[in-house]
N, CA, C and O atoms as a printed pandas DataFrame, in Angstrom:
     atom_number atom_name residue_name chain_id  residue_number  x_coord  y_coord  z_coord
0              1         N          MET        A               1  -76.250   25.819 -215.967
1              2        CA          MET        A               1  -76.142   25.023 -215.001
2              3         C          MET        A               1  -74.750   25.321 -214.149
3              4         O          MET        A               1  -74.729   25.416 -212.922
4              5         N          TYR        A               2  -73.748   25.434 -214.893
5              6        CA          TYR        A               2  -72.427   26.021 -214.125
6              7         C          TYR        A               2  -72.213   27.489 -214.440
7              8         O          TYR        A               2  -72.547   27.958 -215.528
8              9         N          GLY        A               3  -71.735   28.104 -213.617
9             10        CA          GLY        A               3  -71.557   29.490 -213.961
10            11         C          GLY        A               3  -71.487   30.452 -212.640
11            12         O          GLY        A               3  -71.078   30.099 -211.534
12            13         N          TRP        A               4  -71.898   31.542 -212.942
13            14        CA          TRP        A               4  -71.988   32.544 -211.743
14            15         C          TRP        A               4  -73.226   33.049 -211.333
15            16         O          TRP        A               4  -74.094   33.231 -212.188
16            17         N          GLN        A               5  -73.443   33.305 -210.150
17            18        CA          GLN        A               5  -74.560   33.971 -209.639
18            19         C          GLN        A               5  -74.407   35.032 -208.698
19            20         O          GLN        A               5  -73.356   35.048 -208.058
20            21         N          ARG        A               6  -75.250   35.913 -208.495
21            22        CA          ARG        A               6  -75.220   36.916 -207.518
22            23         C          ARG        A               6  -76.288   36.907 -206.595
23            24         O          ARG        A               6  -77.426   36.671 -207.000
24            25         N          TYR        A               7  -76.045   37.151 -205.316
25            26        CA          TYR        A               7  -77.037   37.001 -204.337
26            27         C          TYR        A               7  -76.830   38.086 -203.560
27            28         O          TYR        A               7  -75.717   38.459 -203.190
28            29         N          ASP        A               8  -78.293   38.833 -203.183
29            30        CA          ASP        A               8  -78.022   40.074 -202.190
30            31         C          ASP        A               8  -78.234   39.309 -200.795
31            32         O          ASP        A               8  -78.890   38.289 -200.581
32            33         N          SER        A               9  -77.442   40.147 -199.857
33            34        CA          SER        A               9  -77.381   39.678 -198.528
34            35         C          SER        A               9  -77.276   40.979 -197.587
35            36         O          SER        A               9  -76.676   42.000 -197.923
36            37         N          ARG        A              10  -77.896   40.813 -196.447
37            38        CA          ARG        A              10  -77.724   41.939 -195.283
38            39         C          ARG        A              10  -76.901   41.217 -194.144
39            40         O          ARG        A              10  -77.016   40.021 -193.878
40            41         N          PHE        A              11  -76.148   42.004 -193.577
41            42        CA          PHE        A              11  -75.566   41.671 -192.226
42            43         C          PHE        A              11  -75.222   42.924 -191.314
43            44         O          PHE        A              11  -74.942   44.049 -191.727
44            45         N          ALA        A              12  -75.298   42.511 -190.001
45            46        CA          ALA        A              12  -75.192   43.628 -188.917
46            47         C          ALA        A              12  -73.838   43.114 -188.058
47            48         O          ALA        A              12  -73.562   41.959 -187.734
48            49         N          ILE        A              13  -73.177   44.200 -187.829
49            50        CA          ILE        A              13  -72.240   44.228 -186.672
50            51         C          ILE        A              13  -72.563   45.180 -185.478
51            52         O          ILE        A              13  -72.877   46.361 -185.628
52            53         N          PRO        A              14  -72.454   44.547 -184.285
53            54        CA          PRO        A              14  -72.783   45.269 -183.056
54            55         C          PRO        A              14  -71.797   46.235 -182.961
55            56         O          PRO        A              14  -70.697   46.007 -183.464
56            57         N          VAL        A              15  -72.067   47.492 -182.275
57            58        CA          VAL        A              15  -71.256   48.269 -181.688
58            59         C          VAL        A              15  -71.409   48.265 -180.251
59            60         O          VAL        A              15  -72.507   48.428 -179.717
60            61         N          PHE        A              16  -70.239   48.067 -179.557
61            62        CA          PHE        A              16  -70.257   47.983 -178.080
62            63         C          PHE        A              16  -69.646   49.208 -177.392
63            64         O          PHE        A              16  -68.873   49.946 -178.002
64            65         N          ASN        A              17  -69.998   49.419 -176.116
65            66        CA          ASN        A              17  -69.584   50.666 -175.402
66            67         C          ASN        A              17  -68.542   50.141 -174.716
67            68         O          ASN        A              17  -68.148   49.006 -174.989
68            69         N          GLU        A              18  -67.894   50.972 -173.631
69            70        CA          GLU        A              18  -66.785   50.434 -172.783
70            71         C          GLU        A              18  -67.070   49.480 -171.798
71            72         O          GLU        A              18  -66.189   48.855 -171.208
72            73         N          ASN        A              19  -68.417   49.330 -171.575
73            74        CA          ASN        A              19  -69.021   48.289 -170.493
74            75         C          ASN        A              19  -69.310   46.934 -171.229
75            76         O          ASN        A              19  -69.854   45.993 -170.651
76            77         N          ASN        A              20  -68.881   46.892 -172.638
77            78        CA          ASN        A              20  -69.405   45.695 -173.360
78            79         C          ASN        A              20  -70.941   45.476 -173.542
79            80         O          ASN        A              20  -71.472   44.377 -173.697
80            81         N          GLU        A              21  -71.540   46.617 -173.501
81            82        CA          GLU        A              21  -73.086   46.562 -173.782
82            83         C          GLU        A              21  -73.214   46.695 -175.296
83            84         O          GLU        A              21  -72.225   47.052 -175.936
84            85         N          ILE        A              22  -74.319   46.442 -175.885
85            86        CA          ILE        A              22  -74.569   46.805 -177.473
86            87         C          ILE        A              22  -75.267   48.325 -177.329
87            88         O          ILE        A              22  -76.177   48.630 -176.557
88            89         N          LEU        A              23  -74.643   49.111 -178.206
89            90        CA          LEU        A              23  -75.287   50.564 -178.013
90            91         C          LEU        A              23  -76.097   50.343 -179.509
91            92         O          LEU        A              23  -77.244   50.789 -179.461
92            93         N          ARG        A              24  -75.807   49.879 -180.524
93            94        CA          ARG        A              24  -76.438   49.745 -181.738
94            95         C          ARG        A              24  -75.816   48.756 -182.856
95            96         O          ARG        A              24  -74.695   48.264 -182.729
96            97         N          TYR        A              25  -76.593   48.537 -183.878
97            98        CA          TYR        A              25  -76.041   47.793 -184.759
98            99         C          TYR        A              25  -75.694   48.475 -186.248
99           100         O          TYR        A              25  -76.529   49.217 -186.767
100          101         N          ASN        A              26  -74.433   48.190 -186.901
101          102        CA          ASN        A              26  -74.240   48.808 -188.209
102          103         C          ASN        A              26  -74.699   47.740 -189.207
103          104         O          ASN        A              26  -74.119   46.659 -189.306
104          105         N          VAL        A              27  -75.713   48.069 -189.909
105          106        CA          VAL        A              27  -76.266   47.091 -191.048
106          107         C          VAL        A              27  -75.666   47.400 -192.308
107          108         O          VAL        A              27  -75.458   48.521 -192.772
108          109         N          PHE        A              28  -75.395   46.217 -192.842
109          110        CA          PHE        A              28  -74.713   46.383 -194.409
110          111         C          PHE        A              28  -75.508   45.767 -195.438
111          112         O          PHE        A              28  -76.278   44.842 -195.178
112          113         N          HIS        A              29  -75.365   46.217 -196.545
113          114        CA          HIS        A              29  -76.104   45.466 -197.635
114          115         C          HIS        A              29  -74.973   45.064 -198.662
115          116         O          HIS        A              29  -74.153   45.907 -199.026
116          117         N          ALA        A              30  -74.939   43.655 -199.162
117          118        CA          ALA        A              30  -73.840   43.444 -199.999
118          119         C          ALA        A              30  -74.317   42.540 -201.231
119          120         O          ALA        A              30  -75.459   42.084 -201.291
120          121         N          GLU        A              31  -73.472   42.351 -202.075
121          122        CA          GLU        A              31  -73.884   41.419 -203.112
122          123         C          GLU        A              31  -72.764   40.248 -203.205
123          124         O          GLU        A              31  -71.587   40.551 -203.398
124          125         N          LEU        A              32  -73.147   38.991 -203.070
125          126        CA          LEU        A              32  -72.197   37.821 -203.132
126          127         C          LEU        A              32  -72.101   37.268 -204.341
127          128         O          LEU        A              32  -73.138   36.879 -204.878
128          129         N          LEU        A              33  -71.027   37.144 -204.911
129          130        CA          LEU        A              33  -70.706   36.573 -206.214
130          131         C          LEU        A              33  -70.330   34.969 -206.008
131          132         O          LEU        A              33  -69.294   34.670 -205.414
132          133         N          ILE        A              34  -71.044   34.157 -206.424
133          134        CA          ILE        A              34  -70.971   32.555 -206.132
134          135         C          ILE        A              34  -70.511   31.909 -207.338
135          136         O          ILE        A              34  -70.935   32.431 -208.369
136          137         N          ARG        A              35  -69.708   30.849 -207.491
137          138        CA          ARG        A              35  -69.451   30.250 -208.590
138          139         C          ARG        A              35  -69.775   28.902 -208.546
139          140         O          ARG        A              35  -69.204   28.209 -207.704
140          141         N          HIS        A              36  -70.646   28.364 -209.353
141          142        CA          HIS        A              36  -71.139   26.932 -209.252
142          143         C          HIS        A              36  -70.044   26.158 -210.158
143          144         O          HIS        A              36  -69.853   26.533 -211.314
144          145         N          SER        A              37  -69.405   25.183 -209.665
145          146        CA          SER        A              37  -68.537   24.326 -210.199
146          147         C          SER        A              37  -69.070   23.073 -210.898
147          148         O          SER        A              37  -70.232   22.687 -210.770
148          149         N          GLU        A              38  -68.129   22.456 -211.657
149          150        CA          GLU        A              38  -68.457   21.063 -212.173
150          151         C          GLU        A              38  -68.805   20.046 -211.133
151          152         O          GLU        A              38  -69.748   19.259 -211.209
152          153         N          ASP        A              39  -68.052   20.134 -210.276
153          154        CA          ASP        A              39  -67.963   19.171 -208.999
154          155         C          ASP        A              39  -69.175   19.407 -208.097
155          156         O          ASP        A              39  -69.223   18.826 -207.012
156          157         N          LYS        A              40  -70.189   20.254 -208.497
157          158        CA          LYS        A              40  -71.481   20.503 -207.695
158          159         C          LYS        A              40  -71.372   21.179 -206.462
159          160         O          LYS        A              40  -72.232   21.100 -205.585
160          161         N          LYS        A              41  -70.207   21.925 -206.362
161          162        CA          LYS        A              41  -69.860   22.714 -205.122
162          163         C          LYS        A              41  -69.966   24.189 -205.416
163          164         O          LYS        A              41  -69.610   24.635 -206.507
164          165         N          LEU        A              42  -70.491   25.009 -204.383
165          166        CA          LEU        A              42  -70.690   26.507 -204.556
166          167         C          LEU        A              42  -69.292   27.025 -204.058
167          168         O          LEU        A              42  -68.725   26.359 -203.191
168          169         N          TYR        A              43  -68.729   28.094 -204.512
169          170        CA          TYR        A              43  -67.609   28.721 -204.184
170          171         C          TYR        A              43  -67.901   30.239 -203.887
171          172         O          TYR        A              43  -68.454   30.854 -204.798
172          173         N          LEU        A              44  -67.631   30.858 -202.841
173          174        CA          LEU        A              44  -67.711   32.381 -202.570
174          175         C          LEU        A              44  -66.619   32.844 -203.132
175          176         O          LEU        A              44  -65.530   32.556 -202.635
176          177         N          TYR        A              45  -66.706   33.644 -204.266
177          178        CA          TYR        A              45  -65.842   34.286 -205.182
178          179         C          TYR        A              45  -65.568   35.700 -204.542
179          180         O          TYR        A              45  -64.425   35.971 -204.173
180          181         N          ASP        A              46  -66.455   36.481 -204.424
181          182        CA          ASP        A              46  -66.306   37.947 -204.020
182          183         C          ASP        A              46  -67.556   38.352 -203.182
183          184         O          ASP        A              46  -68.600   37.699 -203.163
184          185         N          ILE        A              47  -67.329   39.516 -202.486
185          186        CA          ILE        A              47  -68.318   40.347 -202.023
186          187         C          ILE        A              47  -68.130   41.656 -202.602
187          188         O          ILE        A              47  -67.101   42.320 -202.477
188          189         N          VAL        A              48  -69.260   42.036 -203.301
189          190        CA          VAL        A              48  -69.159   43.464 -204.124
190          191         C          VAL        A              48  -70.307   44.300 -203.462
191          192         O          VAL        A              48  -71.186   43.856 -202.723
192          193         N          ASN        A              49  -70.116   45.710 -203.906
193          194        CA          ASN        A              49  -71.103   46.601 -203.610
194          195         C          ASN        A              49  -71.556   46.709 -202.019
195          196         O          ASN        A              49  -72.716   46.876 -201.643
196          197         N          ILE        A              50  -70.530   46.594 -201.268
197          198        CA          ILE        A              50  -70.845   46.714 -199.937
198          199         C          ILE        A              50  -71.294   48.260 -199.543
199          200         O          ILE        A              50  -70.646   49.281 -199.772
200          201         N          LYS        A              51  -72.476   48.162 -198.940
201          202        CA          LYS        A              51  -73.185   49.809 -198.536
202          203         C          LYS        A              51  -73.708   49.690 -197.109
203          204         O          LYS        A              51  -74.417   48.760 -196.725
204          205         N          LYS        A              52  -73.313   50.672 -196.386
205          206        CA          LYS        A              52  -73.770   50.715 -195.030
206          207         C          LYS        A              52  -75.138   51.489 -194.873
207          208         O          LYS        A              52  -75.163   52.699 -195.095
208          209         N          GLU        A              53  -76.197   50.853 -194.518
209          210        CA          GLU        A              53  -77.517   51.285 -194.361
210          211         C          GLU        A              53  -77.782   52.211 -193.471
211          212         O          GLU        A              53  -77.036   52.185 -192.492
212          213         N          ALA        A              54  -78.728   53.154 -193.483
213          214        CA          ALA        A              54  -79.097   54.261 -192.482
214          215         C          ALA        A              54  -79.422   53.393 -191.163
215          216         O          ALA        A              54  -80.197   52.447 -191.023
216          217         N          SER        A              55  -78.644   53.975 -190.327
217          218        CA          SER        A              55  -79.004   53.141 -188.850
218          219         C          SER        A              55  -80.132   53.991 -188.064
219          220         O          SER        A              55  -80.366   55.183 -188.260
220          221         N          THR        A              56  -80.770   53.170 -187.161
221          222        CA          THR        A              56  -81.635   53.767 -186.298
222          223         C          THR        A              56  -81.452   53.041 -185.107
223          224         O          THR        A              56  -81.179   51.843 -185.165
224          225         N          PRO        A              57  -81.588   53.712 -183.879
225          226        CA          PRO        A              57  -81.135   53.502 -182.624
226          227         C          PRO        A              57  -81.785   52.086 -182.108
227          228         O          PRO        A              57  -82.957   51.794 -182.345
228          229         N          LEU        A              58  -81.038   51.382 -181.499
229          230        CA          LEU        A              58  -81.783   50.205 -180.847
230          231         C          LEU        A              58  -82.649   50.562 -179.619
231          232         O          LEU        A              58  -82.354   51.310 -178.687
232          233         N          GLU        A              59  -83.789   49.858 -179.825
233          234        CA          GLU        A              59  -84.792   50.346 -178.703
234          235         C          GLU        A              59  -84.763   48.855 -177.772
235          236         O          GLU        A              59  -84.852   47.705 -178.202
236          237         N          GLN        A              60  -84.623   49.278 -176.508
237          238        CA          GLN        A              60  -84.690   48.143 -175.511
238          239         C          GLN        A              60  -85.863   48.362 -174.697
239          240         O          GLN        A              60  -86.148   47.569 -173.799
C-alpha cells in the first residue's frame, strides 16, 4: 500500500532558431521514482535513467 513505484515518462523540449521559430523537439525518456506516504500523498523522489531518443525532423 505504501512504498515506492516507478513510472515511465516521455517529454519533449523545443529547440528554437534565432527568430524564435521551433526547429525541432528533443524527446527524452525517463523513469520517475514516486513515494506513496501514509498521509495518502504522492511525492516525486527522483528522475532516473534519462535518455534522449533519436530525433526526426519536425514536418510542417
